[in-house]
PDB file of C-alpha atoms in Angstrom:
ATOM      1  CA  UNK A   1      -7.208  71.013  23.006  1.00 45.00           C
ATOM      2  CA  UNK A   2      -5.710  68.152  25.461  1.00 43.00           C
ATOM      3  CA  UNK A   3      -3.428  70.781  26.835  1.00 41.00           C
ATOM      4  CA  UNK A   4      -6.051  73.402  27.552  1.00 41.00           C
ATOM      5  CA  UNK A   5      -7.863  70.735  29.245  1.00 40.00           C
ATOM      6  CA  UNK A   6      -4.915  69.484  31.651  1.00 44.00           C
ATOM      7  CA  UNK A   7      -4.374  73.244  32.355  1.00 45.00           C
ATOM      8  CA  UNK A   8      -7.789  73.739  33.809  1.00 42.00           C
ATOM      9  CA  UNK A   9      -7.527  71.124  35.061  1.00 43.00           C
ATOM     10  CA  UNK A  10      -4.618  71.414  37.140  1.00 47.00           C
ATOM     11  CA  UNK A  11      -5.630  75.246  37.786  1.00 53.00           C
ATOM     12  CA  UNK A  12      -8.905  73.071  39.330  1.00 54.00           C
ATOM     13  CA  UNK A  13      -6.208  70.826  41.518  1.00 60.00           C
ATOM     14  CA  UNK A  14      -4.281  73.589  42.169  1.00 74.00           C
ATOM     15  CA  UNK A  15      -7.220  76.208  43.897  1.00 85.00           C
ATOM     16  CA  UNK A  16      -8.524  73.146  45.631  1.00 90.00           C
ATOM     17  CA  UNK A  17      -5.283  72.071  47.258  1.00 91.00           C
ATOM     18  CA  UNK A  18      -5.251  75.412  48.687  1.00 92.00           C
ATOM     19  CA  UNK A  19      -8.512  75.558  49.790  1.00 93.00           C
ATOM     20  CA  UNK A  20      -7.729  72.711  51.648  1.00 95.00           C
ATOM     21  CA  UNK A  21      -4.964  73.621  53.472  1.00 94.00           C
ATOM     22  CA  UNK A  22      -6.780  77.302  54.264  1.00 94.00           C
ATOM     23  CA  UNK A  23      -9.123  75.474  55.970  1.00 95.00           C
ATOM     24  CA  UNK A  24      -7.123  73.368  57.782  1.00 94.00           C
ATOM     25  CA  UNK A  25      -5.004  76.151  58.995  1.00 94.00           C
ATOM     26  CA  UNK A  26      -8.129  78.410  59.862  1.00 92.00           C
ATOM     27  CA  UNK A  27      -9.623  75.278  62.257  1.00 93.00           C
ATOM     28  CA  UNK A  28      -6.217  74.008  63.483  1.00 93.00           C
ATOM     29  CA  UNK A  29      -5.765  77.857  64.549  1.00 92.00           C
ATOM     30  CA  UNK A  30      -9.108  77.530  65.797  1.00 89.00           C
ATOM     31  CA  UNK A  31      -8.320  74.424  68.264  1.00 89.00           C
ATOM     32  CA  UNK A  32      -5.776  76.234  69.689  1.00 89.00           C
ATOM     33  CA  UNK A  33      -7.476  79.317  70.465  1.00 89.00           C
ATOM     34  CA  UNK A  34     -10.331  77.527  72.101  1.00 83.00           C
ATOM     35  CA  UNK A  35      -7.744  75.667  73.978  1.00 83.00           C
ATOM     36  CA  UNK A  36      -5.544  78.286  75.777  1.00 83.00           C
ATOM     37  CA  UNK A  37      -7.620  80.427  78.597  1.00 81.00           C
ATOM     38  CA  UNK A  38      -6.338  83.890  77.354  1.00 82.00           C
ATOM     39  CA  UNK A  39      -7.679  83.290  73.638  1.00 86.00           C
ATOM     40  CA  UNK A  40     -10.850  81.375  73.952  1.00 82.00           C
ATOM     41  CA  UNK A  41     -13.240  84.176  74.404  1.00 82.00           C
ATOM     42  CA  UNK A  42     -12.142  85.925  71.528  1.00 83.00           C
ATOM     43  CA  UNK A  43     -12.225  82.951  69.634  1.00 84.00           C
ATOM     44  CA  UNK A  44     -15.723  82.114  70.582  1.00 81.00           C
ATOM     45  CA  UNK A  45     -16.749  85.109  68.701  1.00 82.00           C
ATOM     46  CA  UNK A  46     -14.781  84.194  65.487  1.00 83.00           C
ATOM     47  CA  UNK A  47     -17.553  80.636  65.177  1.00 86.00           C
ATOM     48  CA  UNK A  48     -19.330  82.390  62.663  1.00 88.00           C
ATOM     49  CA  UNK A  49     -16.627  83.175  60.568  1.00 90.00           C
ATOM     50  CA  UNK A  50     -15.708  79.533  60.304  1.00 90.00           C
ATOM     51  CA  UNK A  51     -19.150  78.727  58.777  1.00 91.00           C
ATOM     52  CA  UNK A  52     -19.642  81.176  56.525  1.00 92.00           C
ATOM     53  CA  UNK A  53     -15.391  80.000  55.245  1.00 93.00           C
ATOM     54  CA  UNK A  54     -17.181  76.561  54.931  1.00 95.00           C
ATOM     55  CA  UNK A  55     -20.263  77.457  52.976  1.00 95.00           C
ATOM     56  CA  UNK A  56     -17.909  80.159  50.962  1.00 94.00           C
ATOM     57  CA  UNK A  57     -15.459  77.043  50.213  1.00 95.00           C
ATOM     58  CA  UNK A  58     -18.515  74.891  49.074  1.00 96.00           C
ATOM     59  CA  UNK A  59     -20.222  77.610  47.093  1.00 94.00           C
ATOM     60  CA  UNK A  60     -16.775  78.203  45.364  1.00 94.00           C
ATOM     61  CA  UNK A  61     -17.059  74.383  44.344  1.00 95.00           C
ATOM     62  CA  UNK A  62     -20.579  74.147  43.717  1.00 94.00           C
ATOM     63  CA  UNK A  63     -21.257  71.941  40.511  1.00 94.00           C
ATOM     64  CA  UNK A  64     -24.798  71.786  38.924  1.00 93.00           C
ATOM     65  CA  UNK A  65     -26.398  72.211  35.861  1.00 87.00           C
ATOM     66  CA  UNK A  66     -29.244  74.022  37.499  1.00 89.00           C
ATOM     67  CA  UNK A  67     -27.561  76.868  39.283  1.00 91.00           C
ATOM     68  CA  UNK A  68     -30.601  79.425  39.470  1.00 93.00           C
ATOM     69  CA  UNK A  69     -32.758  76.348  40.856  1.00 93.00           C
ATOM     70  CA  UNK A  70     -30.153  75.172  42.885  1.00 94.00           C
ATOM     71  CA  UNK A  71     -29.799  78.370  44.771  1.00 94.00           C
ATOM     72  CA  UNK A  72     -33.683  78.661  45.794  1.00 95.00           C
ATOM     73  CA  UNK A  73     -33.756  75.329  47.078  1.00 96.00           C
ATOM     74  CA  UNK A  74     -31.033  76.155  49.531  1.00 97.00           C
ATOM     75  CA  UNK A  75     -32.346  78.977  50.285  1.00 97.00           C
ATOM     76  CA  UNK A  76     -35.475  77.217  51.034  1.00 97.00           C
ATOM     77  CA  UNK A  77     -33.640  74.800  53.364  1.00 97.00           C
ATOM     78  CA  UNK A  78     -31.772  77.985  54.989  1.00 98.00           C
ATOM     79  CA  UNK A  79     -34.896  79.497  55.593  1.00 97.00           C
ATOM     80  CA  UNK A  80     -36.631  76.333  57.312  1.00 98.00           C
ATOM     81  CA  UNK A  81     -33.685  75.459  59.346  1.00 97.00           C
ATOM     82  CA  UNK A  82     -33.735  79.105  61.015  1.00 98.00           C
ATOM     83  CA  UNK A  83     -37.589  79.135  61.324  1.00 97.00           C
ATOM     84  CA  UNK A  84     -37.542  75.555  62.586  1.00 97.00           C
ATOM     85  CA  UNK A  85     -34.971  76.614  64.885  1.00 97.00           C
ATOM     86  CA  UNK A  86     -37.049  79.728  66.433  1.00 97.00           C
ATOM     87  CA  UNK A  87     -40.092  77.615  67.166  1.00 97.00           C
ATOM     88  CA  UNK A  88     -38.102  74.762  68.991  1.00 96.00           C
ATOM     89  CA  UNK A  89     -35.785  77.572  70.962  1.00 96.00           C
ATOM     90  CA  UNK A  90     -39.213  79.376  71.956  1.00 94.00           C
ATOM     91  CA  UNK A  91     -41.256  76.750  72.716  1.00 94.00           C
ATOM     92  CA  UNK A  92     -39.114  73.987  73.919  1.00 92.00           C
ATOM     93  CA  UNK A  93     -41.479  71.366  72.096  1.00 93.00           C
ATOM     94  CA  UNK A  94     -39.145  69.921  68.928  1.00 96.00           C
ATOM     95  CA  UNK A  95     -35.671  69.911  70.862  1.00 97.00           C
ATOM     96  CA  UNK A  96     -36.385  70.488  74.005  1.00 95.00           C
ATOM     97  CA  UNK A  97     -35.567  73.602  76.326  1.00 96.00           C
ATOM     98  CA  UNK A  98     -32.581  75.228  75.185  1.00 96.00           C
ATOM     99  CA  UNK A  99     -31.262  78.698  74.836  1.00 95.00           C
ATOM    100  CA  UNK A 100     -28.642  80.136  72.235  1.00 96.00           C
ATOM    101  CA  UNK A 101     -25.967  82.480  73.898  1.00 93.00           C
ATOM    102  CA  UNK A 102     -23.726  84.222  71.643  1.00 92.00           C
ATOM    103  CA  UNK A 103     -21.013  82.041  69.732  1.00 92.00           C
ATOM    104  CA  UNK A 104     -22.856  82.234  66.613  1.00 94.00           C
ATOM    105  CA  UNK A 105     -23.714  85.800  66.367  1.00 91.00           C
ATOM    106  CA  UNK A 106     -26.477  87.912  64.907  1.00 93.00           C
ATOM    107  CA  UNK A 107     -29.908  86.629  66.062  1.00 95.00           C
ATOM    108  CA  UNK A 108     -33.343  87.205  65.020  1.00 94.00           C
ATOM    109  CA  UNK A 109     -36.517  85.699  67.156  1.00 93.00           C
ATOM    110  CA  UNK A 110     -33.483  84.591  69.629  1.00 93.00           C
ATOM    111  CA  UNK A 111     -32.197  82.502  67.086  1.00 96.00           C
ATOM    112  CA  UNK A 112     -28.274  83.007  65.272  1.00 96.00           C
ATOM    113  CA  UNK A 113     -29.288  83.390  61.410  1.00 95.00           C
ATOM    114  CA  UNK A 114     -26.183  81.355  61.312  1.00 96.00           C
ATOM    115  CA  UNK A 115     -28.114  78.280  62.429  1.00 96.00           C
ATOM    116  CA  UNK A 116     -29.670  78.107  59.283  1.00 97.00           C
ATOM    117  CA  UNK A 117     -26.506  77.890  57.337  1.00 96.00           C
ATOM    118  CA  UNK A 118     -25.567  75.296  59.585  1.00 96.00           C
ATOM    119  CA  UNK A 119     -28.656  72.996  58.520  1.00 97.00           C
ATOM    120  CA  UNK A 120     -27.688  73.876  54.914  1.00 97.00           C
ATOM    121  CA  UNK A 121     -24.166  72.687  55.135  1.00 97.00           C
ATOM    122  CA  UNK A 122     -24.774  69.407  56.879  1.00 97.00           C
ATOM    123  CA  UNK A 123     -27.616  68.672  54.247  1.00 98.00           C
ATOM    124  CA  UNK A 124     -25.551  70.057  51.599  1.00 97.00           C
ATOM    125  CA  UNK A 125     -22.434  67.618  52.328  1.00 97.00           C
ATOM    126  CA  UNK A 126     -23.850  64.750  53.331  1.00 97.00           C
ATOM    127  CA  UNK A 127     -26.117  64.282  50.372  1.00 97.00           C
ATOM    128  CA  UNK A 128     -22.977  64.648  48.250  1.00 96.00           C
ATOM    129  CA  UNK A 129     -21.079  61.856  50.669  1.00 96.00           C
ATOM    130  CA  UNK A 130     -24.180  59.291  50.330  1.00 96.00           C
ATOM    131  CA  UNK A 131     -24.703  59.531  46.593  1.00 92.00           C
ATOM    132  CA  UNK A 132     -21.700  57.121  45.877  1.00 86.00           C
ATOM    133  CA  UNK A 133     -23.445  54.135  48.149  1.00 90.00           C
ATOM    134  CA  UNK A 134     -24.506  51.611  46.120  1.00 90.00           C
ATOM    135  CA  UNK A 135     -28.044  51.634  47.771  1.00 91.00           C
ATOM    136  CA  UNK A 136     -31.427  53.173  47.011  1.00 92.00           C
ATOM    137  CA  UNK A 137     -32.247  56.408  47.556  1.00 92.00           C
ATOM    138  CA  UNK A 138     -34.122  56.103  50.540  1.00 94.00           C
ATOM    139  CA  UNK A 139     -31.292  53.917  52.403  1.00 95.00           C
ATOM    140  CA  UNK A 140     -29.176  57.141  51.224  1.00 96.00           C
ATOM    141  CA  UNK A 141     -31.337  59.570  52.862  1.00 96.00           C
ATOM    142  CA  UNK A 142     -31.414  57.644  56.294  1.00 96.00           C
ATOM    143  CA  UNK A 143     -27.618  57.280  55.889  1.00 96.00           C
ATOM    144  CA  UNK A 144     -27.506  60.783  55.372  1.00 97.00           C
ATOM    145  CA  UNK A 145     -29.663  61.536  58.252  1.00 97.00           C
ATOM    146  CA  UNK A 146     -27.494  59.418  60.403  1.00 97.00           C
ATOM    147  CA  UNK A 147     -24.200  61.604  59.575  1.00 97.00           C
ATOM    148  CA  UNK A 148     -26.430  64.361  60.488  1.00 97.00           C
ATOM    149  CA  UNK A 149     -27.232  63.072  63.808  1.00 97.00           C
ATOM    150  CA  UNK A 150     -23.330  61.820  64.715  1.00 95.00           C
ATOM    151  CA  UNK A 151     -22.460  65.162  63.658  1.00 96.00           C
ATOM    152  CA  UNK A 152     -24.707  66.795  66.386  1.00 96.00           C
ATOM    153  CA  UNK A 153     -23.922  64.101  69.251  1.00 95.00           C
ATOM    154  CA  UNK A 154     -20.796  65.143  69.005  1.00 93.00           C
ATOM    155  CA  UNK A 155     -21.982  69.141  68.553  1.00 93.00           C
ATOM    156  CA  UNK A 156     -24.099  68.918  71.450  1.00 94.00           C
ATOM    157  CA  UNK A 157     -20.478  68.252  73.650  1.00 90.00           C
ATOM    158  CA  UNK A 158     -18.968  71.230  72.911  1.00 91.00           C
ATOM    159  CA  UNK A 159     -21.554  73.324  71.690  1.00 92.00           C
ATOM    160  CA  UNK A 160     -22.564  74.899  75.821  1.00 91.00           C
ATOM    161  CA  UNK A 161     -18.643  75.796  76.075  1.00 87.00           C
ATOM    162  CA  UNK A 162     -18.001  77.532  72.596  1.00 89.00           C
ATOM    163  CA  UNK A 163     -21.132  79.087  73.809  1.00 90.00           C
ATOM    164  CA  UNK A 164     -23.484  78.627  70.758  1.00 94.00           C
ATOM    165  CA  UNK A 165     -26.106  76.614  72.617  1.00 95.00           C
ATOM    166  CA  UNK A 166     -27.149  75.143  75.999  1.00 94.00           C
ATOM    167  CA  UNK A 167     -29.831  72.765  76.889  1.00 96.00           C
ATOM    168  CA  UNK A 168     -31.861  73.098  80.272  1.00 92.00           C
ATOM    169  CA  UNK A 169     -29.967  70.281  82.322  1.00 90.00           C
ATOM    170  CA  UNK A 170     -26.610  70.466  80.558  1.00 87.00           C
ATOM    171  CA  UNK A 171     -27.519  67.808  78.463  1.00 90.00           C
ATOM    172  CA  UNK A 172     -29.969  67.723  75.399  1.00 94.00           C
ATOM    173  CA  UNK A 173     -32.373  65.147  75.916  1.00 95.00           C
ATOM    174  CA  UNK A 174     -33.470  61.898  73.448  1.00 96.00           C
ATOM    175  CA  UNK A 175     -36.079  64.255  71.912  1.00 96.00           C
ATOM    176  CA  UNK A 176     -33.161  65.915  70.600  1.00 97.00           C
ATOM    177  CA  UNK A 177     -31.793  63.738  68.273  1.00 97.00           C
ATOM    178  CA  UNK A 178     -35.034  62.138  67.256  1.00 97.00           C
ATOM    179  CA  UNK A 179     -35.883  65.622  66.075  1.00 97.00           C
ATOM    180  CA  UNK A 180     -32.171  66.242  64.212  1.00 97.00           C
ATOM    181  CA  UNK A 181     -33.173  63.025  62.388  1.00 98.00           C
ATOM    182  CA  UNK A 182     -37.072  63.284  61.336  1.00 97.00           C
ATOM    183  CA  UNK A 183     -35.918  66.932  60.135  1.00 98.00           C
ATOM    184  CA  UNK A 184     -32.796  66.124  58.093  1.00 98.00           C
ATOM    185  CA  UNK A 185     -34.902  63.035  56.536  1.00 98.00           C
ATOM    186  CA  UNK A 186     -37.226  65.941  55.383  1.00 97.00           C
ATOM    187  CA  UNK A 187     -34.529  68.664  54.291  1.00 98.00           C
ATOM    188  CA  UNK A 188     -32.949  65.156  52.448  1.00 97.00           C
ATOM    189  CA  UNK A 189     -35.945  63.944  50.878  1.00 97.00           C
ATOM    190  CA  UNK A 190     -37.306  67.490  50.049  1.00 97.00           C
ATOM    191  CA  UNK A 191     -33.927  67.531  47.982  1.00 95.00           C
ATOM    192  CA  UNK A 192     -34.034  64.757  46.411  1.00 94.00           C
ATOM    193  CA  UNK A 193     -37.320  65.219  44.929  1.00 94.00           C
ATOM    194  CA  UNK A 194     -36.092  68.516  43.502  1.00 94.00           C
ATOM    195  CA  UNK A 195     -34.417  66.456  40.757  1.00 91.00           C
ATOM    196  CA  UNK A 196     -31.414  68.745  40.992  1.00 92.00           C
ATOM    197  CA  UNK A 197     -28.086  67.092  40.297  1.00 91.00           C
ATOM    198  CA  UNK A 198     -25.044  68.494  42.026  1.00 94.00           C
ATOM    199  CA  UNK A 199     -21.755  67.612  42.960  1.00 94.00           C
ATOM    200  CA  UNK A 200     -18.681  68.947  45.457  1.00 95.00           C
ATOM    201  CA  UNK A 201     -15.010  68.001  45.931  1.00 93.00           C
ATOM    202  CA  UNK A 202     -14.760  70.022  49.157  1.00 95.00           C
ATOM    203  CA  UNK A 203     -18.184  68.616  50.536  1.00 96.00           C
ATOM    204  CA  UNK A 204     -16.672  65.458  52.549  1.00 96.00           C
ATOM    205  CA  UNK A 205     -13.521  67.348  53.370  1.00 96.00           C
ATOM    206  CA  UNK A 206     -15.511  70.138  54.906  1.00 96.00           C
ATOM    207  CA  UNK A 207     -17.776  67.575  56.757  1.00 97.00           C
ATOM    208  CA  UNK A 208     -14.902  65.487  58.045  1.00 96.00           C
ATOM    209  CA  UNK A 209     -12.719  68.599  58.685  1.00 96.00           C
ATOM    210  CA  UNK A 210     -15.703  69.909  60.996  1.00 94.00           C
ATOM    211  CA  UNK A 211     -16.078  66.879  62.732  1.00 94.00           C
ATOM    212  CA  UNK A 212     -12.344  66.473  63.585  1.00 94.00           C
ATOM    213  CA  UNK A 213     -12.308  70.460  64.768  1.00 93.00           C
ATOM    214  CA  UNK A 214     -15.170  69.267  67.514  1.00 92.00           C
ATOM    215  CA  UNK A 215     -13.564  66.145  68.406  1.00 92.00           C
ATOM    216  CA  UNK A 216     -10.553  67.543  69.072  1.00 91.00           C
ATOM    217  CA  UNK A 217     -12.365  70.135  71.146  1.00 89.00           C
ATOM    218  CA  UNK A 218     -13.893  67.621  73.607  1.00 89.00           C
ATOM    219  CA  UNK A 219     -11.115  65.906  73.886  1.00 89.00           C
ATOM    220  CA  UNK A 220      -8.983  68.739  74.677  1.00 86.00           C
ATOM    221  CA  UNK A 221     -11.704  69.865  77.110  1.00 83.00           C
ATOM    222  CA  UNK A 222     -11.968  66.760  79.130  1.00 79.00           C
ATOM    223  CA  UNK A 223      -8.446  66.411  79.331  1.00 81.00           C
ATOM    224  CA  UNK A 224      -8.428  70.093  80.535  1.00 73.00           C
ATOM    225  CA  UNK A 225     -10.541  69.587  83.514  1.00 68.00           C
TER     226      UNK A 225
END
């Protein structure tokens, strides 16, 4: 029996490792292509392939007791973050005036469906990273919120040149990232009143892997010009 057990779970150690390094591969590839003039266009249009290999990776890791309820609630979040998304892009009032061009593909009421996977992944993983502080839940879900809102200060830098989003101005006002953070407290707190309990070794990889892929971009960037 303690055999089968260290099988699976070095089968577990094994698939993860390689995961891993798929990802890293896929995003240092990524860099690159966004780097070098000849490549960059093409690469723009590969964006939503590198979210839905995220979510994929996370799905493929996905631990909960409550799988059926687990998936409606995401779905739920998915489905706010687009619509949420469509208002603010049409009316200009939650974000400010913005327009999406066409890094992150399909769109539906002017708005990439992809945009709501992106709100699910950043809840999704940053729920999982805040559940091991040592606080109480609502210190989680503003620490949480705060990841969210780092994550998209440094999004909003490279997000106008991989062409997924640009704000009237260049820049995306205060208004912005007030919004980013009153929303993700919701999403947050809407999921932790669910009661679902879930857990995700690639969550904080994937979070920290993303935020390393944009950094890198900007930096590259600036030094570029």
């Amino acid at each position: 029996m303690k055999n089968n057990i260290t099988g699976i779970v070095n089968i577990i150690r094994t698939k993860e490792k390689k995961v891993r390094l798929i990802l890293i591969i896929f995003f240092t590839v990524g860099v690159a292509g966004f780097a070098l003039p000849a490549t960059s266009n093409f690469f723009t249009h590969l964006t939503p392939f590198a979210l839905l290999l995220s979510i994929s990776a996370l799905a493929v890791f996905h631990r909960t007791d409550r799988y059926k309820k687990s998936l409606i609630i995401f779905s739920i979040i998915f489905i706010s973050g687009f619509l949420i998304e469509a208002v603010g892009v049409r009316s200009g009032m939650i974000f400010g005036t913005y327009s999406y061009g066409t890094g992150l593909g399909l769109k539906l009421l002017d708005t990439p469906l992809m945009i709501g996977i992106n709100w699910l992944l950043l809840v999704y993983c940053t729920s999982i990273i805040v559940n091991s502080f040592p606080v109480h839940d609502i210190f989680k879900i503003i620490s949480a919120s705060l990841l969210m809102v780092v994550y998209d200060v440094l999004l909003e830098q490279t997000a106008p040149i991989l062409d997924m989003w640009e704000f009237e101005g260049g820049y995306a006002p205060v208004q912005n990232y007030l919004s980013w953070f009153i929303i993700s407290v919701i999403f947050l707190l809407f999921l932790r009143l669910t009661g679902i309990k879930f857990e995700n070794r690639m969550a904080q990889f994937i979070f920290v892997l993303q935020l390393v892929f944009f950094a890198a971009l900007l930096l590259i960037f600036k030094l570029l010009q």
